[in-house]
Structures are given as C-alpha cells and as structure tokens.
Amino acid sequence: MNSRKFLCSSILAISVSLTVLVALSIAGQVDAVKATLTGKNEVPPALMDAINKTQVAKEQGKNIGGNDTKILDRLNDLRGLKLNERATTLETLIDSAGAPANGFYAFIKKWGILGSGGGQFVYPHGIAVDFSGNVYVADSGNSRIQKFTSDGNFIRQWGSEGTGDGDGQFYEPTDVAIDSSGNVYVSDIATFKVQKFTSDGTFIRKWGTEGSGNGQFRYPGPQGIAVDSSGNVYVADGPNHRIQKFTSSGTFITKWGTTETGPGHSGDPFGIAVDSSGNVYVSDIINNRIQKFTNTGTFITHWGMKGSGNGQFDWPIDVAVDSSGNVYVSDLHNNRIQKFTSDGTFITKWGTEGSGDGQFVYPFGIAINSSGRVYVADDHNYRIQVFLWKPIFYNPIEPPIAAFK
C-alpha cells in the first residue's frame, strides 16, 4: 500500500466517527498532507470528507478551538483551489498562525529556454513593463534587450556584444526601465554606461564612464535603474555605494549614499524602484535590507535582515512597486518573492528552489503591470514566470472558491 493510500485510508477511518474526528488534532495532519500532495493536482477525497465533517462539527459549536480552528480553516480553503502547485499553496495557507489566507499568488505562465534565439535567454536579469503591457528583458548573457507581449510572444530584439563604445552595444546589460513616453533605459555593468532607446530599439543617447565622479560608475556597475513620473532616472551605483539621479538626457542632478552600513546609508545598492509619489526604494544586497528615501535622498525607513524568515533576506537583488504602493522583492538566495506594504510590513511570499512552475533558481528582475501581473526573471532557469493574485471568496454555506480570471 503506498503512502497516499495509507494516509487517505487513515483519515477516512477517522472520519467515520464525528466525535473522534472532532477530538483529532488537525494540526497533526499538516506535515503528512503536505508530503502527500507534493506534485499532485488533487486533494485526496478522504481528506475533503474529513474537512467537511469537521466543518459541520465546528458550525454546530463542537469543541474545536485554538490552532486547530485556524488550520482547519486553511485546509478548508483547499476545496476551491485549482493550482498545479499544491505543495506551494499549502505552504501559503497553513504554515503560519493567524487568520486564514485570503488569497495567493498563482502561477499563470512562463516562457523561455536556454539559447540565443528569439524568446530564449542566457541569464535574464532585469525586466520592465510599459504602459501597453509589453515586457522588456535584459538578456544579459546574450548582450541584448528582448521585447515581448504581455503573454510572452516575441516582438523584437536589439543589441550586440561590444565595449559600449558603439551605440546600442552591450556587454552585460543588467537592468531595464521604461519612462512614461515608452523610452527604454538600459544599465550595463561591464561598460559603465546607461543607454536610452525608443520602444522599438532605436538608439537615442548614452552616458557614463568608469570612475567615482558624478555620472561615472565602477565595476560591476551601473546596476539597477528606475524612472519616475517626471522622467528623472535613478541608478544604483553599487560599487560606489551610492544612488545617482539624472535627467532623462543624462545630466547629473544629485547623489546620495556612503560606505557606512547604518540606516540611511547606501551600503551596496543593487535594485531600485520609484513609486507614484516619487519615493525611492533601494535593495541593499550586502546588508540584506530594503531602504526607502525621498526623491532627493532623504532617508525615510528601512526593513530586513539576513535570514530566511518572513521579512528577512539573503541577497535582495531587485525591488518593484505596484500601483497601490506595495513593494515586491526578489530574494535571490532564498529563491522566493516577498511582498510588503510601503512601510515594510510583510504581506506574503511565494517560491521555492527548483525548476517547476512557481519555483526559482535565482529570481532576479521583477516587474508588475497595471493589472497586477507579476513578472519574474528566473535567472538560472533561463525563463520568465508570470504570477497573479487570486483571492479566495468565503461563503458561510458553500465551500470557499478561488477566483480565476
């Protein structure tokens, strides 16, 4: 008898007697359920039967309390879910104490394999989305930018390998950002340059040389890049431990940051994002934190420390902000995405190490479109993955269902 049949038989036997079932600790089933559902598309019928009977007991006021009630609610959520990644869903729903989850980030689609053709990648790093929903990827190992529709259909590419002296040449393009007019900005850590293009890849201008002066960058830099609503360009100059701000034409405006590690000091900035109010979020990979500044560099707040718990990081490589001001962080070595409020309060997380749907091997760039789709450059899996928040709707009579658009 295999382990799944044994588990189902055991739960079914317990469910025969409602009194015995009510006395059973639901919490004691969690680890076994996780192991059973890994890689499966269905919740075992016997488990659903047990949950249903326990729900009746709960509604009749039977003695179910404490953590058993919370975990019951979370297991109950599974009746409405239609994900392939059941194990990931279980992690989201039942791992932490508190109220039942009100939703989860569902895997929607993916595209890309290792290669140099259109839609193929060698270490996709930065990613950005324009106002029409088109997706731009800094295909670092292929020294080019690729443009796709929101569903991953290849549109065009531009760039060739070079020292950056030639217009439109890259050596290791690292990040990409889009302004309100659809212009594309690319940072290249190996050529010390920022280049600006139209949305179809026509070269406009470039700036940057090697060094530590204003408008200069040191290797490996420039790194993250972002554009605010006024067209100002912010660049994470990690090796110089600073953020530099430019006009859309590359004229230097200001800078901030030092080598110190305390709050408000830049540490080693890599990812950068700007919200609709002009606040600047910077991921500090060495100090494992996110810092928030005004658009002139005045420190506002910070959060994070090294670790694998909620709100902890192991190389936060990139940061993005959605239209509601929520902050998303690519937690590189923890192989996950974390989501926070604008002041750093943890909201949710998803992802584990691996090559399956919803898994990552070094999630790098991250971007969110106007519909809330989250695009992640899954660097060492040579692909882009797309996720969307799926709320769970509760009904006092019928089982809860997950909303799929």
GROMACS .gro file of C-alpha atoms in nm:
model
  405
    1MET     CA    1   0.000   0.000   0.000
    2ASN     CA    2   0.153   0.332  -0.099
    3SER     CA    3   0.179   0.625   0.141
    4ARG     CA    4  -0.102   0.823  -0.022
    5LYS     CA    5  -0.349   0.533   0.004
    6PHE     CA    6  -0.242   0.477   0.363
    7LEU     CA    7  -0.298   0.841   0.454
    8CYS     CA    8  -0.636   0.854   0.282
    9SER     CA    9  -0.747   0.528   0.447
   10SER     CA   10  -0.640   0.654   0.786
   11ILE     CA   11  -0.825   0.984   0.750
   12LEU     CA   12  -1.133   0.807   0.615
   13ALA     CA   13  -1.139   0.570   0.910
   14ILE     CA   14  -1.116   0.862   1.148
   15SER     CA   15  -1.394   1.048   0.971
   16VAL     CA   16  -1.644   0.765   1.029
   17SER     CA   17  -1.687   0.879   1.385
   18LEU     CA   18  -1.762   1.251   1.409
   19THR     CA   19  -1.683   1.250   1.780
   20VAL     CA   20  -1.342   1.100   1.723
   21LEU     CA   21  -1.279   1.336   1.433
   22VAL     CA   22  -1.359   1.641   1.642
   23ALA     CA   23  -1.113   1.527   1.904
   24LEU     CA   24  -0.843   1.474   1.643
   25SER     CA   25  -0.577   1.747   1.618
   26ILE     CA   26  -0.599   1.883   1.266
   27ALA     CA   27  -0.255   2.032   1.321
   28GLY     CA   28  -0.110   1.681   1.344
   29GLN     CA   29  -0.217   1.612   0.985
   30VAL     CA   30  -0.041   1.905   0.825
   31ASP     CA   31   0.303   1.757   0.755
   32ALA     CA   32   0.156   1.434   0.622
   33VAL     CA   33  -0.083   1.623   0.398
   34LYS     CA   34   0.199   1.834   0.258
   35ALA     CA   35   0.407   1.528   0.177
   36THR     CA   36   0.111   1.353   0.015
   37LEU     CA   37   0.006   1.643  -0.208
   38THR     CA   38   0.351   1.730  -0.339
   39GLY     CA   39   0.333   1.721  -0.716
   40LYS     CA   40  -0.033   1.617  -0.717
   41ASN     CA   41  -0.322   1.804  -0.875
   42GLU     CA   42  -0.598   1.678  -0.648
   43VAL     CA   43  -0.678   1.694  -0.279
   44PRO     CA   44  -0.747   1.336  -0.154
   45PRO     CA   45  -1.126   1.278  -0.133
   46ALA     CA   46  -1.098   1.130   0.214
   47LEU     CA   47  -0.926   1.443   0.338
   48MET     CA   48  -1.206   1.655   0.189
   49ASP     CA   49  -1.459   1.430   0.360
   50ALA     CA   50  -1.278   1.475   0.691
   51ILE     CA   51  -1.268   1.852   0.647
   52ASN     CA   52  -1.637   1.862   0.556
   53LYS     CA   53  -1.740   1.663   0.863
   54THR     CA   54  -1.517   1.869   1.087
   55GLN     CA   55  -1.667   2.186   0.940
   56VAL     CA   56  -2.015   2.061   1.034
   57ALA     CA   57  -1.895   1.998   1.386
   58LYS     CA   58  -1.748   2.346   1.404
   59GLU     CA   59  -2.074   2.504   1.281
   60GLN     CA   60  -2.267   2.306   1.544
   61GLY     CA   61  -2.050   2.450   1.817
   62LYS     CA   62  -1.848   2.140   1.893
   63ASN     CA   63  -1.527   2.177   2.089
   64ILE     CA   64  -1.272   2.275   1.824
   65GLY     CA   65  -1.051   2.560   1.927
   66GLY     CA   66  -0.716   2.732   1.912
   67ASN     CA   67  -0.478   2.640   1.637
   68ASP     CA   68  -0.698   2.351   1.524
   69THR     CA   69  -0.963   2.600   1.416
   70LYS     CA   70  -0.712   2.813   1.226
   71ILE     CA   71  -0.557   2.517   1.049
   72LEU     CA   72  -0.899   2.372   0.972
   73ASP     CA   73  -0.990   2.699   0.802
   74ARG     CA   74  -0.672   2.689   0.599
   75LEU     CA   75  -0.720   2.326   0.493
   76ASN     CA   76  -1.079   2.410   0.411
   77ASP     CA   77  -0.953   2.672   0.165
   78LEU     CA   78  -0.807   2.394  -0.049
   79ARG     CA   79  -1.151   2.286  -0.167
   80GLY     CA   80  -1.170   2.578  -0.404
   81LEU     CA   81  -0.816   2.591  -0.537
   82LYS     CA   82  -0.723   2.478  -0.887
   83LEU     CA   83  -0.346   2.513  -0.887
   84ASN     CA   84  -0.094   2.258  -1.010
   85GLU     CA   85   0.142   2.361  -0.732
   86ARG     CA   86  -0.048   2.217  -0.436
   87ALA     CA   87   0.257   2.199  -0.212
   88THR     CA   88   0.332   2.569  -0.263
   89THR     CA   89  -0.032   2.654  -0.194
   90LEU     CA   90  -0.026   2.452   0.126
   91GLU     CA   91   0.281   2.643   0.240
   92THR     CA   92   0.092   2.969   0.185
   93LEU     CA   93  -0.227   2.856   0.356
   94ILE     CA   94  -0.119   2.660   0.660
   95ASP     CA   95   0.241   2.736   0.752
   96SER     CA   96   0.184   3.042   0.969
   97ALA     CA   97  -0.057   3.107   1.252
   98GLY     CA   98  -0.331   3.366   1.230
   99ALA     CA   99  -0.635   3.420   1.014
  100PRO     CA  100  -0.684   3.203   0.704
  101ALA     CA  101  -0.514   3.331   0.392
  102ASN     CA  102  -0.741   3.547   0.179
  103GLY     CA  103  -0.560   3.461  -0.142
  104PHE     CA  104  -0.234   3.355  -0.302
  105TYR     CA  105  -0.009   3.428  -0.599
  106ALA     CA  106  -0.091   3.175  -0.868
  107PHE     CA  107   0.144   3.071  -1.146
  108ILE     CA  108  -0.003   3.191  -1.477
  109LYS     CA  109   0.252   3.116  -1.746
  110LYS     CA  110   0.617   3.105  -1.840
  111TRP     CA  111   0.836   3.140  -2.146
  112GLY     CA  112   1.200   3.095  -2.235
  113ILE     CA  113   1.469   2.830  -2.253
  114LEU     CA  114   1.848   2.842  -2.266
  115GLY     CA  115   1.963   2.972  -2.604
  116SER     CA  116   2.024   3.270  -2.827
  117GLY     CA  117   1.713   3.271  -3.048
  118GLY     CA  118   1.414   3.498  -3.007
  119GLY     CA  119   1.245   3.419  -2.676
  120GLN     CA  120   1.548   3.230  -2.549
  121PHE     CA  121   1.779   3.355  -2.274
  122VAL     CA  122   2.122   3.329  -2.120
  123TYR     CA  123   2.077   3.473  -1.771
  124PRO     CA  124   1.780   3.709  -1.797
  125HIS     CA  125   1.845   3.981  -1.541
  126GLY     CA  126   1.634   4.297  -1.542
  127ILE     CA  127   1.271   4.315  -1.653
  128ALA     CA  128   1.026   4.601  -1.708
  129VAL     CA  129   0.671   4.652  -1.835
  130ASP     CA  130   0.547   4.952  -2.034
  131PHE     CA  131   0.204   5.118  -2.018
  132SER     CA  132   0.077   4.898  -2.303
  133GLY     CA  133   0.176   4.583  -2.116
  134ASN     CA  134   0.477   4.496  -2.330
  135VAL     CA  135   0.760   4.324  -2.145
  136TYR     CA  136   1.129   4.410  -2.186
  137VAL     CA  137   1.404   4.177  -2.066
  138ALA     CA  138   1.775   4.244  -2.023
  139ASP     CA  139   1.913   3.919  -2.168
  140SER     CA  140   2.249   3.961  -2.003
  141GLY     CA  141   2.438   3.662  -2.141
  142ASN     CA  142   2.326   3.737  -2.496
  143SER     CA  143   2.413   4.109  -2.470
  144ARG     CA  144   2.072   4.225  -2.588
  145ILE     CA  145   1.726   4.350  -2.495
  146GLN     CA  146   1.422   4.143  -2.590
  147LYS     CA  147   1.066   4.275  -2.616
  148PHE     CA  148   0.754   4.061  -2.574
  149THR     CA  149   0.380   4.097  -2.550
  150SER     CA  150   0.228   4.060  -2.204
  151ASP     CA  151   0.172   3.689  -2.280
  152GLY     CA  152   0.531   3.627  -2.384
  153ASN     CA  153   0.503   3.645  -2.762
  154PHE     CA  154   0.834   3.762  -2.906
  155ILE     CA  155   0.822   4.107  -3.074
  156ARG     CA  156   1.181   4.215  -3.137
  157GLN     CA  157   1.532   4.235  -3.000
  158TRP     CA  158   1.822   4.476  -3.022
  159GLY     CA  159   2.183   4.500  -2.912
  160SER     CA  160   2.512   4.331  -2.988
  161GLU     CA  161   2.816   4.242  -2.783
  162GLY     CA  162   3.073   4.518  -2.754
  163THR     CA  163   3.254   4.755  -2.523
  164GLY     CA  164   2.971   5.007  -2.524
  165ASP     CA  165   3.163   5.249  -2.744
  166GLY     CA  166   2.927   5.165  -3.027
  167ASP     CA  167   2.569   5.286  -2.997
  168GLY     CA  168   2.341   5.004  -2.890
  169GLN     CA  169   2.626   4.775  -2.791
  170PHE     CA  170   2.618   4.588  -2.460
  171TYR     CA  171   2.848   4.358  -2.277
  172GLU     CA  172   2.638   4.263  -1.975
  173PRO     CA  173   2.307   4.454  -1.971
  174THR     CA  174   2.178   4.430  -1.617
  175ASP     CA  175   1.856   4.623  -1.579
  176VAL     CA  176   1.592   4.794  -1.790
  177ALA     CA  177   1.339   5.069  -1.714
  178ILE     CA  178   1.062   5.242  -1.912
  179ASP     CA  179   0.953   5.606  -1.890
  180SER     CA  180   0.600   5.743  -1.944
  181SER     CA  181   0.673   5.801  -2.314
  182GLY     CA  182   0.780   5.442  -2.366
  183ASN     CA  183   1.151   5.512  -2.391
  184VAL     CA  184   1.375   5.231  -2.271
  185TYR     CA  185   1.676   5.279  -2.040
  186VAL     CA  186   1.938   5.005  -2.004
  187SER     CA  187   2.218   4.978  -1.747
  188ASP     CA  188   2.528   4.773  -1.835
  189ILE     CA  189   2.760   4.674  -1.550
  190ALA     CA  190   3.053   4.592  -1.779
  191THR     CA  191   3.056   4.906  -1.998
  192PHE     CA  192   2.985   5.161  -1.718
  193LYS     CA  193   2.702   5.309  -1.924
  194VAL     CA  194   2.333   5.386  -1.930
  195GLN     CA  195   2.179   5.380  -2.278
  196LYS     CA  196   1.841   5.518  -2.387
  197PHE     CA  197   1.631   5.384  -2.675
  198THR     CA  198   1.287   5.422  -2.826
  199SER     CA  199   1.042   5.139  -2.765
  200ASP     CA  200   1.148   4.971  -3.091
  201GLY     CA  201   1.518   4.980  -3.001
  202THR     CA  202   1.630   5.290  -3.190
  203PHE     CA  203   1.928   5.440  -3.009
  204ILE     CA  204   1.877   5.787  -2.857
  205ARG     CA  205   2.173   5.861  -2.627
  206LYS     CA  206   2.408   5.721  -2.364
  207TRP     CA  207   2.609   5.839  -2.067
  208GLY     CA  208   2.861   5.710  -1.817
  209THR     CA  209   3.230   5.630  -1.791
  210GLU     CA  210   3.440   5.435  -1.543
  211GLY     CA  211   3.517   5.617  -1.218
  212SER     CA  212   3.375   5.762  -0.898
  213GLY     CA  213   3.288   6.114  -1.010
  214ASN     CA  214   2.941   6.245  -1.089
  215GLY     CA  215   2.794   6.046  -1.377
  216GLN     CA  216   3.063   5.780  -1.350
  217PHE     CA  217   3.030   5.418  -1.238
  218ARG     CA  218   3.261   5.147  -1.111
  219TYR     CA  219   3.256   4.777  -1.198
  220PRO     CA  220   3.023   4.599  -1.157
  221GLY     CA  221   2.803   4.898  -1.221
  222PRO     CA  222   2.572   5.066  -1.301
  223GLN     CA  223   2.321   4.812  -1.171
  224GLY     CA  224   1.952   4.878  -1.103
  225ILE     CA  225   1.774   5.156  -1.290
  226ALA     CA  226   1.434   5.325  -1.245
  227VAL     CA  227   1.246   5.624  -1.388
  228ASP     CA  228   0.999   5.848  -1.204
  229SER     CA  229   0.684   6.013  -1.344
  230SER     CA  230   0.882   6.325  -1.433
  231GLY     CA  231   1.132   6.130  -1.639
  232ASN     CA  232   1.418   6.150  -1.391
  233VAL     CA  233   1.647   5.847  -1.395
  234TYR     CA  234   1.778   5.681  -1.078
  235VAL     CA  235   2.075   5.445  -1.097
  236ALA     CA  236   2.211   5.211  -0.829
  237ASP     CA  237   2.588   5.263  -0.836
  238GLY     CA  238   2.669   4.975  -0.601
  239PRO     CA  239   3.050   4.968  -0.609
  240ASN     CA  240   3.050   5.343  -0.533
  241HIS     CA  241   2.795   5.283  -0.255
  242ARG     CA  242   2.552   5.543  -0.381
  243ILE     CA  243   2.243   5.629  -0.582
  244GLN     CA  244   2.280   5.874  -0.870
  245LYS     CA  245   1.993   6.078  -1.015
  246PHE     CA  246   1.989   6.216  -1.369
  247THR     CA  247   1.759   6.397  -1.608
  248SER     CA  248   1.615   6.196  -1.896
  249SER     CA  249   1.901   6.318  -2.113
  250GLY     CA  250   2.168   6.203  -1.867
  251THR     CA  251   2.251   6.530  -1.696
  252PHE     CA  252   2.362   6.467  -1.339
  253ILE     CA  253   2.122   6.603  -1.071
  254THR     CA  254   2.227   6.465  -0.733
  255LYS     CA  255   2.357   6.161  -0.547
  256TRP     CA  256   2.337   6.008  -0.202
  257GLY     CA  257   2.498   5.725  -0.008
  258THR     CA  258   2.813   5.631   0.180
  259THR     CA  259   3.008   5.315   0.259
  260GLU     CA  260   2.860   5.303   0.610
  261THR     CA  261   2.602   5.039   0.695
  262GLY     CA  262   2.362   5.224   0.927
  263PRO     CA  263   2.007   5.331   0.835
  264GLY     CA  264   2.007   5.581   0.552
  265HIS     CA  265   2.349   5.479   0.425
  266SER     CA  266   2.353   5.302   0.093
  267GLY     CA  267   2.568   5.001   0.177
  268ASP     CA  268   2.573   4.808  -0.150
  269PRO     CA  269   2.264   4.913  -0.352
  270PHE     CA  270   2.159   4.695  -0.642
  271GLY     CA  271   1.786   4.706  -0.722
  272ILE     CA  272   1.589   5.031  -0.733
  273ALA     CA  273   1.226   5.135  -0.785
  274VAL     CA  274   1.019   5.454  -0.763
  275ASP     CA  275   0.654   5.470  -0.655
  276SER     CA  276   0.384   5.706  -0.785
  277SER     CA  277   0.464   5.957  -0.507
  278GLY     CA  278   0.829   5.972  -0.603
  279ASN     CA  279   0.960   5.767  -0.311
  280VAL     CA  280   1.269   5.564  -0.397
  281TYR     CA  281   1.315   5.203  -0.279
  282VAL     CA  282   1.662   5.053  -0.284
  283SER     CA  283   1.768   4.692  -0.225
  284ASP     CA  284   2.094   4.668  -0.031
  285ILE     CA  285   2.230   4.320  -0.107
  286ILE     CA  286   2.514   4.317   0.145
  287ASN     CA  287   2.311   4.445   0.440
  288ASN     CA  288   2.006   4.239   0.336
  289ARG     CA  289   1.755   4.519   0.362
  290ILE     CA  290   1.526   4.750   0.170
  291GLN     CA  291   1.563   5.124   0.224
  292LYS     CA  292   1.312   5.393   0.138
  293PHE     CA  293   1.411   5.751   0.051
  294THR     CA  294   1.251   6.066  -0.083
  295ASN     CA  295   1.341   6.155  -0.442
  296THR     CA  296   1.621   6.377  -0.312
  297GLY     CA  297   1.774   6.106  -0.098
  298THR     CA  298   1.631   6.186   0.246
  299PHE     CA  299   1.606   5.862   0.445
  300ILE     CA  300   1.251   5.753   0.538
  301THR     CA  301   1.264   5.394   0.667
  302HIS     CA  302   1.420   5.052   0.616
  303TRP     CA  303   1.346   4.687   0.687
  304GLY     CA  304   1.507   4.347   0.662
  305MET     CA  305   1.798   4.144   0.793
  306LYS     CA  306   1.982   3.830   0.686
  307GLY     CA  307   1.778   3.514   0.717
  308SER     CA  308   1.501   3.305   0.564
  309GLY     CA  309   1.204   3.413   0.777
  310ASN     CA  310   0.929   3.650   0.673
  311GLY     CA  311   1.080   3.993   0.607
  312GLN     CA  312   1.432   3.854   0.607
  313PHE     CA  313   1.656   3.834   0.301
  314ASP     CA  314   1.955   3.659   0.154
  315TRP     CA  315   2.063   3.896  -0.124
  316PRO     CA  316   1.756   4.108  -0.210
  317ILE     CA  317   1.860   4.160  -0.571
  318ASP     CA  318   1.570   4.364  -0.708
  319VAL     CA  319   1.268   4.563  -0.594
  320ALA     CA  320   0.947   4.676  -0.766
  321VAL     CA  321   0.636   4.872  -0.667
  322ASP     CA  322   0.278   4.822  -0.785
  323SER     CA  323   0.012   5.088  -0.845
  324SER     CA  324  -0.111   5.054  -0.485
  325GLY     CA  325   0.235   5.117  -0.342
  326ASN     CA  326   0.305   4.758  -0.239
  327VAL     CA  327   0.671   4.658  -0.258
  328TYR     CA  328   0.797   4.333  -0.413
  329VAL     CA  329   1.146   4.197  -0.352
  330SER     CA  330   1.339   3.928  -0.540
  331ASP     CA  331   1.503   3.737  -0.254
  332LEU     CA  332   1.777   3.579  -0.464
  333HIS     CA  333   1.939   3.312  -0.249
  334ASN     CA  334   1.613   3.224  -0.072
  335ASN     CA  335   1.462   3.161  -0.417
  336ARG     CA  336   1.140   3.346  -0.344
  337ILE     CA  337   0.948   3.667  -0.389
  338GLN     CA  338   0.834   3.867  -0.086
  339LYS     CA  339   0.563   4.134  -0.082
  340PHE     CA  340   0.536   4.422   0.167
  341THR     CA  341   0.336   4.734   0.232
  342SER     CA  342   0.507   5.064   0.152
  343ASP     CA  343   0.634   5.088   0.510
  344GLY     CA  344   0.781   4.737   0.512
  345THR     CA  345   0.506   4.533   0.676
  346PHE     CA  346   0.522   4.177   0.545
  347ILE     CA  347   0.222   4.066   0.336
  348THR     CA  348   0.305   3.735   0.167
  349LYS     CA  349   0.572   3.532  -0.010
  350TRP     CA  350   0.594   3.259  -0.271
  351GLY     CA  351   0.853   3.040  -0.436
  352THR     CA  352   1.092   2.757  -0.353
  353GLU     CA  353   1.412   2.636  -0.515
  354GLY     CA  354   1.362   2.426  -0.825
  355SER     CA  355   1.266   2.424  -1.192
  356GLY     CA  356   0.893   2.355  -1.161
  357ASP     CA  357   0.619   2.611  -1.216
  358GLY     CA  358   0.636   2.866  -0.936
  359GLN     CA  359   0.987   2.760  -0.838
  360PHE     CA  360   1.306   2.958  -0.895
  361VAL     CA  361   1.678   2.923  -0.929
  362TYR     CA  362   1.788   3.278  -0.852
  363PRO     CA  363   1.487   3.503  -0.916
  364PHE     CA  364   1.642   3.824  -1.045
  365GLY     CA  365   1.443   4.110  -1.200
  366ILE     CA  366   1.081   4.173  -1.106
  367ALA     CA  367   0.810   4.395  -1.257
  368ILE     CA  368   0.435   4.444  -1.210
  369ASN     CA  369   0.193   4.553  -1.481
  370SER     CA  370  -0.121   4.764  -1.443
  371SER     CA  371  -0.338   4.452  -1.399
  372GLY     CA  372  -0.128   4.325  -1.109
  373ARG     CA  373   0.057   4.056  -1.302
  374VAL     CA  374   0.399   3.992  -1.151
  375TYR     CA  375   0.678   3.913  -1.398
  376VAL     CA  376   0.992   3.747  -1.261
  377ALA     CA  377   1.318   3.685  -1.448
  378ASP     CA  378   1.409   3.334  -1.329
  379ASP     CA  379   1.778   3.376  -1.400
  380HIS     CA  380   1.926   3.025  -1.380
  381ASN     CA  381   1.616   2.859  -1.523
  382TYR     CA  382   1.653   3.087  -1.829
  383ARG     CA  383   1.289   3.190  -1.834
  384ILE     CA  384   1.027   3.446  -1.738
  385GLN     CA  385   0.749   3.343  -1.499
  386VAL     CA  386   0.420   3.527  -1.454
  387PHE     CA  387   0.201   3.528  -1.142
  388LEU     CA  388  -0.131   3.680  -1.045
  389TRP     CA  389  -0.301   3.728  -0.709
  390LYS     CA  390  -0.606   3.504  -0.672
  391PRO     CA  391  -0.841   3.598  -0.389
  392ILE     CA  392  -1.038   3.333  -0.205
  393PHE     CA  393  -1.403   3.415  -0.153
  394TYR     CA  394  -1.575   3.278   0.157
  395ASN     CA  395  -1.939   3.171   0.181
  396PRO     CA  396  -2.093   3.057   0.512
  397ILE     CA  397  -2.283   2.775   0.339
  398GLU     CA  398  -2.081   2.672   0.035
  399PRO     CA  399  -1.709   2.590   0.031
  400PRO     CA  400  -1.481   2.885  -0.047
  401ILE     CA  401  -1.370   2.922  -0.406
  402ALA     CA  402  -1.066   3.076  -0.564
  403ALA     CA  403  -1.137   3.342  -0.823
  404PHE     CA  404  -0.963   3.282  -1.155
  405LYS     CA  405  -0.974   3.546  -1.427
   0.00000   0.00000   0.00000
